[in-house]
mmCIF file of C-alpha atoms in Angstrom:
data_model
loop_
_atom_site.group_PDB
_atom_site.id
_atom_site.type_symbol
_atom_site.label_atom_id
_atom_site.label_comp_id
_atom_site.label_asym_id
_atom_site.label_seq_id
_atom_site.Cartn_x
_atom_site.Cartn_y
_atom_site.Cartn_z
ATOM 1 C CA UNK X 1 145.184 90.367 171.010
ATOM 2 C CA UNK X 2 144.591 93.481 173.036
ATOM 3 C CA UNK X 3 147.338 93.676 175.620
ATOM 4 C CA UNK X 4 149.590 96.132 177.343
ATOM 5 C CA UNK X 5 151.600 93.763 179.470
ATOM 6 C CA UNK X 6 154.917 95.333 180.349
ATOM 7 C CA UNK X 7 155.424 93.219 183.471
ATOM 8 C CA UNK X 8 159.046 92.521 184.362
ATOM 9 C CA UNK X 9 160.544 90.937 187.443
ATOM 10 C CA UNK X 10 162.401 94.151 188.155
ATOM 11 C CA UNK X 11 159.140 95.817 189.174
ATOM 12 C CA UNK X 12 158.092 93.314 191.833
ATOM 13 C CA UNK X 13 157.120 94.725 195.202
ATOM 14 C CA UNK X 14 154.329 94.391 197.724
ATOM 15 C CA UNK X 15 152.168 95.992 195.065
ATOM 16 C CA UNK X 16 153.223 93.577 192.329
ATOM 17 C CA UNK X 17 151.984 95.243 189.231
ATOM 18 C CA UNK X 18 152.932 96.860 186.001
ATOM 19 C CA UNK X 19 149.464 98.414 186.297
ATOM 20 C CA UNK X 20 148.341 96.539 183.218
ATOM 21 C CA UNK X 21 147.944 93.102 181.724
ATOM 22 C CA UNK X 22 145.850 91.344 179.098
ATOM 23 C CA UNK X 23 142.328 92.706 179.400
ATOM 24 C CA UNK X 24 140.139 89.884 180.652
ATOM 25 C CA UNK X 25 137.106 91.088 178.781
ATOM 26 C CA UNK X 26 138.848 91.101 175.395
ATOM 27 C CA UNK X 27 141.604 88.528 175.708
ATOM 28 C CA UNK X 28 140.068 86.422 172.902
ATOM 29 C CA UNK X 29 140.271 89.285 170.428
ATOM 30 C CA UNK X 30 142.909 87.638 168.240
ATOM 31 C CA UNK X 31 140.687 84.677 167.429
ATOM 32 C CA UNK X 32 137.394 86.588 167.339
ATOM 33 C CA UNK X 33 136.008 87.332 163.876
ATOM 34 C CA UNK X 34 136.363 90.937 162.827
ATOM 35 C CA UNK X 35 133.065 92.741 162.582
ATOM 36 C CA UNK X 36 132.567 95.814 160.461
ATOM 37 C CA UNK X 37 130.234 98.222 162.183
ATOM 38 C CA UNK X 38 127.731 100.064 160.029
ATOM 39 C CA UNK X 39 128.848 103.639 159.392
ATOM 40 C CA UNK X 40 126.825 106.231 161.270
ATOM 41 C CA UNK X 41 127.263 109.892 161.984
ATOM 42 C CA UNK X 42 127.071 111.115 165.546
ATOM 43 C CA UNK X 43 124.457 113.742 166.234
ATOM 44 C CA UNK X 44 125.651 117.112 167.470
ATOM 45 C CA UNK X 45 122.289 117.884 169.085
ATOM 46 C CA UNK X 46 122.669 119.431 172.523
ATOM 47 C CA UNK X 47 126.250 120.565 172.028
ATOM 48 C CA UNK X 48 127.312 124.214 171.925
ATOM 49 C CA UNK X 49 128.596 125.809 168.748
ATOM 50 C CA UNK X 50 132.141 125.239 170.010
ATOM 51 C CA UNK X 51 134.058 122.082 169.171
ATOM 52 C CA UNK X 52 135.042 120.036 172.209
ATOM 53 C CA UNK X 53 138.864 120.020 172.463
ATOM 54 C CA UNK X 54 140.756 116.722 172.652
ATOM 55 C CA UNK X 55 142.419 116.083 176.010
ATOM 56 C CA UNK X 56 145.225 114.021 177.496
ATOM 57 C CA UNK X 57 145.018 112.852 181.118
ATOM 58 C CA UNK X 58 147.644 111.204 183.302
ATOM 59 C CA UNK X 59 145.758 108.483 185.164
ATOM 60 C CA UNK X 60 148.542 107.496 187.557
ATOM 61 C CA UNK X 61 148.474 104.463 189.829
ATOM 62 C CA UNK X 62 145.293 102.383 190.174
ATOM 63 C CA UNK X 63 145.087 103.908 193.654
ATOM 64 C CA UNK X 64 144.075 107.187 192.020
ATOM 65 C CA UNK X 65 140.551 105.743 192.022
ATOM 66 C CA UNK X 66 140.612 105.656 195.842
ATOM 67 C CA UNK X 67 143.055 108.475 196.579
ATOM 68 C CA UNK X 68 142.187 111.342 194.247
ATOM 69 C CA UNK X 69 144.730 113.871 195.518
ATOM 70 C CA UNK X 70 145.288 116.917 193.297
ATOM 71 C CA UNK X 71 144.764 115.151 189.963
ATOM 72 C CA UNK X 72 141.524 113.519 191.077
ATOM 73 C CA UNK X 73 140.213 116.851 192.311
ATOM 74 C CA UNK X 74 141.092 118.353 188.921
ATOM 75 C CA UNK X 75 139.265 115.585 187.068
ATOM 76 C CA UNK X 76 136.207 116.074 189.267
ATOM 77 C CA UNK X 77 136.072 119.655 188.004
ATOM 78 C CA UNK X 78 136.935 118.748 184.428
ATOM 79 C CA UNK X 79 133.705 116.950 183.550
ATOM 80 C CA UNK X 80 131.455 119.843 184.658
ATOM 81 C CA UNK X 81 133.786 122.338 182.958
ATOM 82 C CA UNK X 82 133.536 120.479 179.647
ATOM 83 C CA UNK X 83 129.749 120.459 179.907
ATOM 84 C CA UNK X 84 129.597 124.142 180.836
ATOM 85 C CA UNK X 85 131.762 125.213 177.896
ATOM 86 C CA UNK X 86 130.774 122.724 175.199
ATOM 87 C CA UNK X 87 127.792 120.699 176.374
ATOM 88 C CA UNK X 88 127.845 117.070 177.339
ATOM 89 C CA UNK X 89 129.857 114.953 174.868
ATOM 90 C CA UNK X 90 127.854 112.532 172.765
ATOM 91 C CA UNK X 91 130.581 109.967 173.406
ATOM 92 C CA UNK X 92 134.186 109.577 174.531
ATOM 93 C CA UNK X 93 136.709 108.032 172.158
ATOM 94 C CA UNK X 94 139.251 106.704 174.664
ATOM 95 C CA UNK X 95 142.852 105.922 173.736
ATOM 96 C CA UNK X 96 144.576 104.335 176.725
ATOM 97 C CA UNK X 97 148.100 103.109 177.383
ATOM 98 C CA UNK X 98 146.534 99.896 178.710
ATOM 99 C CA UNK X 99 144.523 98.922 175.636
ATOM 100 C CA UNK X 100 146.995 97.905 172.943
ATOM 101 C CA UNK X 101 146.893 95.675 169.877
ATOM 102 C CA UNK X 102 148.874 94.652 166.796
ATOM 103 C CA UNK X 103 146.718 97.004 164.709
ATOM 104 C CA UNK X 104 144.186 99.677 165.718
ATOM 105 C CA UNK X 105 141.047 98.031 167.107
ATOM 106 C CA UNK X 106 137.744 99.580 168.171
ATOM 107 C CA UNK X 107 135.975 97.882 171.092
ATOM 108 C CA UNK X 108 132.425 98.446 169.931
ATOM 109 C CA UNK X 109 130.493 96.481 172.537
ATOM 110 C CA UNK X 110 127.099 97.830 173.529
ATOM 111 C CA UNK X 111 128.098 97.861 177.216
ATOM 112 C CA UNK X 112 131.347 98.200 179.136
ATOM 113 C CA UNK X 113 132.444 97.327 182.626
ATOM 114 C CA UNK X 114 135.597 98.032 184.575
ATOM 115 C CA UNK X 115 138.536 95.710 183.943
ATOM 116 C CA UNK X 116 140.844 95.224 186.944
ATOM 117 C CA UNK X 117 144.086 95.075 184.995
ATOM 118 C CA UNK X 118 146.398 95.228 188.015
ATOM 119 C CA UNK X 119 147.277 93.237 191.106
ATOM 120 C CA UNK X 120 148.551 93.671 194.646
ATOM 121 C CA UNK X 121 146.741 96.911 195.422
ATOM 122 C CA UNK X 122 144.003 97.745 197.911
ATOM 123 C CA UNK X 123 141.221 95.150 197.732
ATOM 124 C CA UNK X 124 138.645 97.931 197.660
ATOM 125 C CA UNK X 125 139.670 98.665 194.079
ATOM 126 C CA UNK X 126 138.036 95.415 192.971
ATOM 127 C CA UNK X 127 134.674 96.565 194.301
ATOM 128 C CA UNK X 128 134.607 99.713 192.177
ATOM 129 C CA UNK X 129 132.404 99.570 189.112
ATOM 130 C CA UNK X 130 132.003 101.640 186.004
ATOM 131 C CA UNK X 131 129.247 100.153 183.874
ATOM 132 C CA UNK X 132 129.080 102.533 180.931
ATOM 133 C CA UNK X 133 127.240 102.337 177.629
ATOM 134 C CA UNK X 134 129.286 101.566 174.564
ATOM 135 C CA UNK X 135 129.169 103.454 171.278
ATOM 136 C CA UNK X 136 128.814 100.878 168.488
ATOM 137 C CA UNK X 137 127.341 103.412 166.061
ATOM 138 C CA UNK X 138 130.301 105.732 166.568
ATOM 139 C CA UNK X 139 132.633 102.821 165.797
ATOM 140 C CA UNK X 140 131.463 102.857 162.194
ATOM 141 C CA UNK X 141 132.204 106.554 161.881
ATOM 142 C CA UNK X 142 135.666 106.221 163.431
ATOM 143 C CA UNK X 143 136.480 103.216 161.313
ATOM 144 C CA UNK X 144 135.513 105.109 158.161
ATOM 145 C CA UNK X 145 137.677 108.094 159.120
ATOM 146 C CA UNK X 146 140.711 105.928 159.799
ATOM 147 C CA UNK X 147 140.259 103.911 156.619
ATOM 148 C CA UNK X 148 139.941 107.100 154.578
ATOM 149 C CA UNK X 149 143.369 108.040 155.956
ATOM 150 C CA UNK X 150 144.765 104.691 154.827
ATOM 151 C CA UNK X 151 145.088 103.288 158.337
ATOM 152 C CA UNK X 152 144.349 99.660 159.187
ATOM 153 C CA UNK X 153 141.532 99.348 161.717
ATOM 154 C CA UNK X 154 139.314 96.545 162.979
ATOM 155 C CA UNK X 155 136.103 96.583 164.970
ATOM 156 C CA UNK X 156 134.961 93.927 167.450
ATOM 157 C CA UNK X 157 131.702 93.838 169.363
ATOM 158 C CA UNK X 158 133.432 93.379 172.705
ATOM 159 C CA UNK X 159 133.642 95.717 175.666
ATOM 160 C CA UNK X 160 135.791 96.429 178.691
ATOM 161 C CA UNK X 161 137.428 99.533 180.121
ATOM 162 C CA UNK X 162 140.959 99.297 181.500
ATOM 163 C CA UNK X 163 141.810 101.357 184.575
ATOM 164 C CA UNK X 164 143.381 104.046 182.422
ATOM 165 C CA UNK X 165 139.878 104.702 181.093
ATOM 166 C CA UNK X 166 137.501 103.989 183.954
ATOM 167 C CA UNK X 167 139.581 105.722 186.639
ATOM 168 C CA UNK X 168 139.425 109.204 185.071
ATOM 169 C CA UNK X 169 135.877 108.699 183.782
ATOM 170 C CA UNK X 170 134.652 107.886 187.301
ATOM 171 C CA UNK X 171 135.724 111.425 188.193
ATOM 172 C CA UNK X 172 134.574 113.149 184.999
ATOM 173 C CA UNK X 173 131.161 111.459 184.754
ATOM 174 C CA UNK X 174 130.561 109.386 187.889
ATOM 175 C CA UNK X 175 127.101 108.312 186.748
ATOM 176 C CA UNK X 176 128.688 106.371 183.841
ATOM 177 C CA UNK X 177 126.114 107.818 181.457
ATOM 178 C CA UNK X 178 128.364 109.002 178.612
ATOM 179 C CA UNK X 179 128.977 106.349 175.919
ATOM 180 C CA UNK X 180 132.582 105.178 175.569
ATOM 181 C CA UNK X 181 134.436 103.754 172.568
ATOM 182 C CA UNK X 182 137.960 102.447 173.361
ATOM 183 C CA UNK X 183 140.468 102.537 170.519
ATOM 184 C CA UNK X 184 143.428 100.203 170.925
ATOM 185 C CA UNK X 185 146.656 101.435 169.358
ATOM 186 C CA UNK X 186 149.952 99.826 168.380
ATOM 187 C CA UNK X 187 152.551 100.404 171.148
ATOM 188 C CA UNK X 188 155.599 100.228 168.899
ATOM 189 C CA UNK X 189 154.396 102.961 166.559
ATOM 190 C CA UNK X 190 156.382 106.170 166.708
ATOM 191 C CA UNK X 191 154.784 109.473 167.798
ATOM 192 C CA UNK X 192 154.375 110.745 164.229
ATOM 193 C CA UNK X 193 152.071 107.968 162.939
ATOM 194 C CA UNK X 194 150.024 108.208 166.133
ATOM 195 C CA UNK X 195 149.746 111.978 165.635
ATOM 196 C CA UNK X 196 148.610 111.230 162.081
ATOM 197 C CA UNK X 197 146.035 108.759 163.402
ATOM 198 C CA UNK X 198 144.688 111.487 165.642
ATOM 199 C CA UNK X 199 144.590 113.901 162.706
ATOM 200 C CA UNK X 200 142.338 111.469 160.870
ATOM 201 C CA UNK X 201 139.854 111.848 163.733
ATOM 202 C CA UNK X 202 139.766 115.656 163.738
ATOM 203 C CA UNK X 203 136.180 115.800 162.457
ATOM 204 C CA UNK X 204 134.890 114.177 165.651
ATOM 205 C CA UNK X 205 135.295 117.383 167.675
ATOM 206 C CA UNK X 206 132.595 119.099 165.612
ATOM 207 C CA UNK X 207 130.355 116.072 166.074
ATOM 208 C CA UNK X 208 130.341 116.278 169.850
ATOM 209 C CA UNK X 209 132.839 113.479 170.489
ATOM 210 C CA UNK X 210 135.540 113.939 173.126
ATOM 211 C CA UNK X 211 138.856 112.389 172.092
ATOM 212 C CA UNK X 212 140.570 111.431 175.352
ATOM 213 C CA UNK X 213 144.108 110.128 175.564
ATOM 214 C CA UNK X 214 144.969 108.479 178.878
ATOM 215 C CA UNK X 215 148.481 107.608 179.958
ATOM 216 C CA UNK X 216 151.153 109.326 182.039
ATOM 217 C CA UNK X 217 153.327 112.319 181.300
ATOM 218 C CA UNK X 218 156.153 110.441 183.084
ATOM 219 C CA UNK X 219 156.200 106.712 183.764
ATOM 220 C CA UNK X 220 159.174 104.819 185.191
ATOM 221 C CA UNK X 221 157.869 102.061 187.452
ATOM 222 C CA UNK X 222 161.337 100.777 188.295
ATOM 223 C CA UNK X 223 162.073 104.067 190.034
ATOM 224 C CA UNK X 224 158.680 104.078 191.740
ATOM 225 C CA UNK X 225 159.081 100.543 193.070
ATOM 226 C CA UNK X 226 162.788 100.784 193.910
ATOM 227 C CA UNK X 227 163.116 99.745 197.537
ATOM 228 C CA UNK X 228 159.356 99.408 197.877
ATOM 229 C CA UNK X 229 156.572 101.687 196.773
ATOM 230 C CA UNK X 230 157.507 105.269 197.552
ATOM 231 C CA UNK X 231 155.357 107.550 199.597
ATOM 232 C CA UNK X 232 152.631 108.907 197.331
ATOM 233 C CA UNK X 233 153.347 112.460 198.492
ATOM 234 C CA UNK X 234 157.092 112.412 197.949
ATOM 235 C CA UNK X 235 158.500 115.587 196.372
ATOM 236 C CA UNK X 236 158.903 115.561 192.619
ATOM 237 C CA UNK X 237 162.293 114.332 191.464
ATOM 238 C CA UNK X 238 164.424 116.797 189.477
ATOM 239 C CA UNK X 239 164.369 114.496 186.451
ATOM 240 C CA UNK X 240 160.588 114.209 186.399
ATOM 241 C CA UNK X 241 160.142 117.925 186.904
ATOM 242 C CA UNK X 242 162.601 118.809 184.134
ATOM 243 C CA UNK X 243 160.901 116.491 181.661
ATOM 244 C CA UNK X 244 157.430 117.773 182.493
ATOM 245 C CA UNK X 245 158.457 121.420 182.241
ATOM 246 C CA UNK X 246 160.145 120.805 178.897
ATOM 247 C CA UNK X 247 156.945 119.210 177.604
ATOM 248 C CA UNK X 248 154.804 122.093 178.855
ATOM 249 C CA UNK X 249 157.097 124.710 177.303
ATOM 250 C CA UNK X 250 157.408 122.952 173.954
ATOM 251 C CA UNK X 251 153.665 122.322 173.943
ATOM 252 C CA UNK X 252 152.817 125.969 174.602
ATOM 253 C CA UNK X 253 155.122 126.931 171.721
ATOM 254 C CA UNK X 254 153.524 124.345 169.416
ATOM 255 C CA UNK X 255 157.012 123.006 168.771
ATOM 256 C CA UNK X 256 155.875 119.720 167.299
ATOM 257 C CA UNK X 257 159.220 119.056 165.642
ATOM 258 C CA UNK X 258 160.690 118.783 169.150
ATOM 259 C CA UNK X 259 157.710 117.044 170.756
ATOM 260 C CA UNK X 260 157.558 114.355 168.095
ATOM 261 C CA UNK X 261 161.289 113.798 168.594
ATOM 262 C CA UNK X 262 161.007 113.957 172.408
ATOM 263 C CA UNK X 263 163.046 110.803 172.922
ATOM 264 C CA UNK X 264 166.139 112.575 171.612
ATOM 265 C CA UNK X 265 165.408 116.139 172.683
ATOM 266 C CA UNK X 266 163.588 116.092 176.020
ATOM 267 C CA UNK X 267 165.696 115.988 179.206
ATOM 268 C CA UNK X 268 165.774 112.548 180.833
ATOM 269 C CA UNK X 269 163.383 111.217 178.183
ATOM 270 C CA UNK X 270 164.468 107.572 178.307
ATOM 271 C CA UNK X 271 164.669 107.657 182.097
ATOM 272 C CA UNK X 272 161.133 109.014 182.395
ATOM 273 C CA UNK X 273 159.794 106.649 179.712
ATOM 274 C CA UNK X 274 161.850 103.425 179.485
ATOM 275 C CA UNK X 275 159.015 102.340 177.199
ATOM 276 C CA UNK X 276 156.797 105.044 175.830
ATOM 277 C CA UNK X 277 153.348 103.454 175.606
ATOM 278 C CA UNK X 278 152.144 105.710 178.441
ATOM 279 C CA UNK X 279 153.067 108.873 176.538
ATOM 280 C CA UNK X 280 151.821 107.818 173.104
ATOM 281 C CA UNK X 281 148.115 108.589 173.772
ATOM 282 C CA UNK X 282 149.224 112.227 174.114
ATOM 283 C CA UNK X 283 150.053 112.250 170.405
ATOM 284 C CA UNK X 284 146.753 110.741 169.300
ATOM 285 C CA UNK X 285 144.799 113.401 171.216
ATOM 286 C CA UNK X 286 147.110 116.149 169.973
ATOM 287 C CA UNK X 287 146.814 115.009 166.385
ATOM 288 C CA UNK X 288 143.029 115.304 166.579
ATOM 289 C CA UNK X 289 143.541 119.072 167.014
ATOM 290 C CA UNK X 290 146.342 119.510 164.480
ATOM 291 C CA UNK X 291 149.754 121.173 164.984
ATOM 292 C CA UNK X 292 148.475 123.763 167.433
ATOM 293 C CA UNK X 293 149.648 124.570 170.965
ATOM 294 C CA UNK X 294 149.267 121.953 173.674
ATOM 295 C CA UNK X 295 147.890 123.725 176.735
ATOM 296 C CA UNK X 296 148.687 122.259 180.136
ATOM 297 C CA UNK X 297 145.523 122.356 182.242
ATOM 298 C CA UNK X 298 146.881 120.706 185.366
ATOM 299 C CA UNK X 299 150.271 119.865 186.885
ATOM 300 C CA UNK X 300 150.889 117.608 189.870
ATOM 301 C CA UNK X 301 152.707 114.379 190.677
ATOM 302 C CA UNK X 302 152.634 111.278 192.860
ATOM 303 C CA UNK X 303 155.412 108.995 194.143
ATOM 304 C CA UNK X 304 158.068 111.531 193.172
ATOM 305 C CA UNK X 305 158.334 110.396 189.564
ATOM 306 C CA UNK X 306 154.795 109.957 188.265
ATOM 307 C CA UNK X 307 153.613 113.174 186.661
ATOM 308 C CA UNK X 308 149.844 113.673 186.666
ATOM 309 C CA UNK X 309 149.753 116.529 184.153
ATOM 310 C CA UNK X 310 146.763 117.061 181.869
ATOM 311 C CA UNK X 311 146.557 118.817 178.503
ATOM 312 C CA UNK X 312 143.994 120.162 176.083
ATOM 313 C CA UNK X 313 144.587 120.746 172.391
ATOM 314 C CA UNK X 314 143.278 122.943 169.632
ATOM 315 C CA UNK X 315 141.605 126.339 169.355
ATOM 316 C CA UNK X 316 139.090 125.629 172.140
ATOM 317 C CA UNK X 317 141.693 124.627 174.749
ATOM 318 C CA UNK X 318 141.737 128.141 176.195
ATOM 319 C CA UNK X 319 137.957 128.088 176.518
ATOM 320 C CA UNK X 320 138.219 124.896 178.540
ATOM 321 C CA UNK X 321 140.908 126.396 180.770
ATOM 322 C CA UNK X 322 138.689 129.412 181.388
ATOM 323 C CA UNK X 323 135.763 127.130 182.272
ATOM 324 C CA UNK X 324 137.953 125.329 184.797
ATOM 325 C CA UNK X 325 138.946 128.642 186.352
ATOM 326 C CA UNK X 326 135.383 129.925 186.501
#
């Protein structure tokens, strides 16, 4: 079953939500028969000669879809910058903290729609749509790459985009015209095997596929909801800031020994990630570029503790940063 339910009674507030639950569109995944998609290569036609770098985005609260703030403004510029530097991606392989399973699963439906995997927020959120094409042909290619690396992977012909996917994509490509392939990951895997899973997907960059991890660079909902939902513009807490700066510094230095062991080495690691499913997509995206520097493209926060930082990985990360600055 695809699920990311981390709901606990400790997090109850007027906005009662762990910002995720079982995805309605794929909740029958456990009993659905597994379907092996036919292998197919993705055309690189229309892309530049530069490989598109994998990225990691912090998607924040569901309210990011209505209140873009600094991170939303960044994501609005990110889509055009990617196209200017690399051409429009043939597809997005999306790895989100809200699409989880007992083994890696590709959601290879022909069409996707937004899944409202939250509750207690502004009712306007439930009117937002993101009806995007799926990428069933790409699923065969991804499945083959993962199997070649000895990783278990299943494919189902179901669709659905959790808010960790559709929220950023509504800013990157608001017309919902770039195909999307969600890849569910196992939330109790350690960073190293998820980095290795990303490494198995490295060839996709040259094929015009954007590997996008979506989660949160810091994510402690108990602190956010303590005494009621904090003001979205509250100053960054010292603990959140220290953790985020450590990550940016270690990333710039390509210190993967430290980053992969962040839970023991990063300041306030357990406080900023009581459970680390929201950070794990970072490692999948990073692995797709190999043990190279992780370049922070954006830094901001909401609610004091929720970092909204974004990263790009690999040799073309600097090109993307330059496109954003241009």
